[in-house]
CSV table of C-alpha atoms in Angstrom, one decimal:
chain,number,residue,atom,x,y,z
D,66,ASN,CA,0.0,0.0,0.0
D,67,PHE,CA,1.1,3.6,-0.2
D,68,MET,CA,2.1,3.8,3.4
D,69,GLY,CA,4.6,0.9,3.1
D,70,ASN,CA,4.4,-2.8,3.7
D,71,ARG,CA,4.0,-5.2,6.6
D,72,THR,CA,3.8,-8.9,6.5
D,73,PRO,CA,0.3,-9.8,7.7
D,74,LEU,CA,0.1,-11.4,11.1
D,75,ASP,CA,-3.0,-13.5,10.3
D,76,GLY,CA,-4.1,-14.5,6.8
D,77,ASN,CA,-3.2,-12.6,3.7
D,78,ASN,CA,-4.3,-9.0,4.4
D,79,TYR,CA,-4.4,-6.2,7.0
D,80,ALA,CA,-6.1,-2.8,7.2
D,81,GLY,CA,-4.7,0.6,8.0
D,82,ILE,CA,-6.0,4.0,9.4
D,83,SER,CA,-4.6,7.5,9.3
D,84,GLN,CA,-4.8,9.9,12.3
D,85,GLY,CA,-3.1,13.0,13.6
D,86,ARG,CA,-2.8,16.8,13.1
D,87,HIS,CA,-3.1,18.3,9.7
D,88,TYR,CA,-3.1,22.0,9.2
D,89,GLY,CA,-4.2,22.6,12.8
D,90,ASN,CA,-7.1,20.2,12.7
D,91,TYR,CA,-7.2,16.6,14.1
D,92,LEU,CA,-8.1,14.1,11.4
D,93,ASN,CA,-8.8,10.4,11.9
D,94,GLU,CA,-10.1,7.4,10.1
D,95,SER,CA,-12.1,4.5,11.6
D,96,LEU,CA,-12.6,0.9,10.9
D,97,MET,CA,-16.1,-0.5,11.8
D,98,GLY,CA,-17.0,-4.1,11.6
D,99,THR,CA,-20.3,-6.0,12.2
D,100,LEU,CA,-20.0,-8.8,14.8
D,101,GLN,CA,-21.0,-12.3,13.6
D,102,SER,CA,-23.4,-12.4,16.6
D,103,GLN,CA,-24.9,-9.5,18.4
D,104,LEU,CA,-24.0,-9.4,22.0
D,105,PRO,CA,-27.1,-10.3,24.1
D,106,GLU,CA,-28.9,-7.6,26.1
D,107,GLY,CA,-29.9,-7.9,29.7
D,108,GLU,CA,-27.5,-10.5,31.0
D,109,GLU,CA,-24.1,-9.1,32.0
D,110,ARG,CA,-21.2,-11.0,30.3
D,111,THR,CA,-17.5,-10.4,30.1
D,112,TYR,CA,-15.9,-10.0,26.7
D,113,ARG,CA,-12.2,-9.8,25.7
D,114,VAL,CA,-11.5,-7.5,22.7
D,115,SER,CA,-8.1,-7.6,21.0
D,116,ALA,CA,-6.3,-6.5,17.8
D,117,TRP,CA,-2.7,-6.4,16.6
D,118,PHE,CA,-1.2,-3.1,15.5
D,119,SER,CA,2.0,-1.7,14.0
D,120,THR,CA,2.9,1.9,12.9
D,121,GLY,CA,3.2,2.5,9.2
D,122,SER,CA,6.4,2.3,7.3
D,123,VAL,CA,6.2,5.8,5.9
D,124,ARG,CA,4.4,7.7,8.7
D,125,ARG,CA,5.9,5.9,11.7
D,126,TYR,CA,4.8,8.3,14.4
D,127,PRO,CA,3.2,6.8,17.6
D,128,SER,CA,-0.6,6.9,17.5
D,129,ASP,CA,-3.3,6.8,20.2
D,130,ILE,CA,-5.9,4.2,19.4
D,131,GLU,CA,-9.2,3.1,20.9
D,132,ILE,CA,-11.3,0.0,20.4
D,133,LEU,CA,-15.0,0.3,21.1
D,134,LEU,CA,-18.1,-1.9,21.2
D,135,TYR,CA,-21.0,-0.1,19.4
D,136,ASN,CA,-24.8,-0.4,19.2
D,137,SER,CA,-25.9,0.7,15.7
D,138,GLN,CA,-29.5,1.3,16.9
D,139,THR,CA,-28.9,3.5,20.0
D,140,ARG,CA,-25.4,4.7,18.9
D,141,GLU,CA,-24.1,3.8,22.4
D,142,GLU,CA,-20.3,3.3,22.6
D,143,LEU,CA,-18.4,1.3,25.2
D,144,GLN,CA,-14.6,1.9,25.2
D,145,VAL,CA,-12.6,-1.3,25.7
D,146,VAL,CA,-9.1,-0.3,24.8
D,147,ASP,CA,-7.3,3.0,24.9
D,148,ALA,CA,-3.6,2.7,24.2
D,149,ARG,CA,-0.6,4.0,22.2
D,150,VAL,CA,0.9,2.2,19.3
D,151,SER,CA,4.6,2.9,18.8
D,152,ASN,CA,6.2,-0.3,17.3
D,153,SER,CA,7.2,0.2,13.7
D,154,GLN,CA,9.1,-3.1,13.4
D,155,ASN,CA,6.7,-5.7,14.7
D,156,TRP,CA,3.0,-6.3,15.5
D,157,GLU,CA,1.9,-5.6,19.1
D,158,GLU,CA,-1.3,-6.7,20.6
D,159,LEU,CA,-3.7,-4.3,22.4
D,160,SER,CA,-6.5,-5.9,24.3
D,161,GLY,CA,-8.9,-5.3,27.1
D,162,SER,CA,-11.8,-7.0,28.9
D,163,VAL,CA,-15.2,-5.4,29.6
D,164,ASP,CA,-18.5,-6.4,31.3
D,165,ALA,CA,-21.4,-5.6,29.1
D,166,ASN,CA,-25.2,-6.2,29.3
D,167,LYS,CA,-26.2,-4.2,26.1
D,168,ALA,CA,-26.8,-5.4,22.6
D,169,PHE,CA,-23.6,-4.3,20.9
D,170,ASP,CA,-23.5,-5.3,17.3
D,171,ARG,CA,-20.4,-3.5,16.0
D,172,LEU,CA,-16.7,-3.0,16.7
D,173,ILE,CA,-14.9,0.3,16.0
D,174,ILE,CA,-11.2,0.9,15.9
D,175,ARG,CA,-10.1,4.5,15.5
D,176,GLY,CA,-7.4,7.0,16.3
D,177,ILE,CA,-8.0,9.4,19.2
D,178,ASN,CA,-6.8,12.9,19.9
D,179,LYS,CA,-5.2,13.1,23.3
D,180,GLY,CA,-3.4,16.3,22.5
D,181,GLU,CA,-0.1,14.5,23.3
D,182,ASN,CA,0.9,13.6,19.8
D,183,GLY,CA,2.3,16.8,18.2
D,184,HIS,CA,3.2,14.9,15.0
D,185,THR,CA,1.6,15.3,11.7
D,186,LEU,CA,-0.4,12.4,10.3
D,187,SER,CA,0.4,8.9,11.6
D,188,TYR,CA,-0.6,5.7,9.9
D,189,THR,CA,-1.4,2.5,11.8
D,190,TYR,CA,-1.7,-1.1,10.5
D,191,VAL,CA,-4.4,-3.3,12.0
D,192,ASP,CA,-4.7,-7.1,11.9
D,193,LYS,CA,-6.2,-10.1,13.7
D,194,VAL,CA,-9.2,-8.4,15.4
D,195,SER,CA,-11.1,-10.5,17.8
D,196,VAL,CA,-14.1,-10.3,20.2
D,197,GLN,CA,-14.5,-13.2,22.6
D,198,GLU,CA,-17.0,-14.0,25.3
D,199,CYS,CA,-15.1,-15.0,28.4
D,200,THR,CA,-16.9,-18.2,29.6
D,201,SER,CA,-14.2,-19.1,32.2
D,202,GLY,CA,-11.7,-16.3,32.4
D,203,CYS,CA,-10.4,-14.6,29.3
D,204,GLY,CA,-8.2,-17.3,27.8
D,205,ASP,CA,-8.2,-19.0,24.5
D,206,GLN,CA,-11.1,-21.4,25.2
D,207,ASN,CA,-13.8,-18.9,24.4
D,208,ASP,CA,-16.4,-18.2,21.7
D,209,ASP,CA,-15.0,-15.9,19.0
D,210,LEU,CA,-17.5,-13.4,17.7
D,211,ARG,CA,-15.3,-11.5,15.3
């Protein structure tokens, strides 16, 4: 792609988003995906959300990223991950667990403006996104809803 290359962590492809300051304004792109199964409403369950990130080859500045669960009917958002991506050589996993009792049906990954990144635009690669219900802790023996 025009921002460089990275060997995919999982499968044959990865995605990328731009974010950062541009002519005094903060610009960001988002990735939104529909979950295979909508999270059930009313019964609180624990979910582990994870994705792997790497800064771009051309715009390698650190970037602040958040991962959210989202309800497309009510537009309610629930932040699960808020972290900085700074590795330009390898993939790094960002993950978090959250208790939810709402009917979330989407996942959003986007750059956020914390005012700490004085750089111009950054580019971040994204791969291997996963949402899992934690049936007995948040290990690998869970149902994958990605």
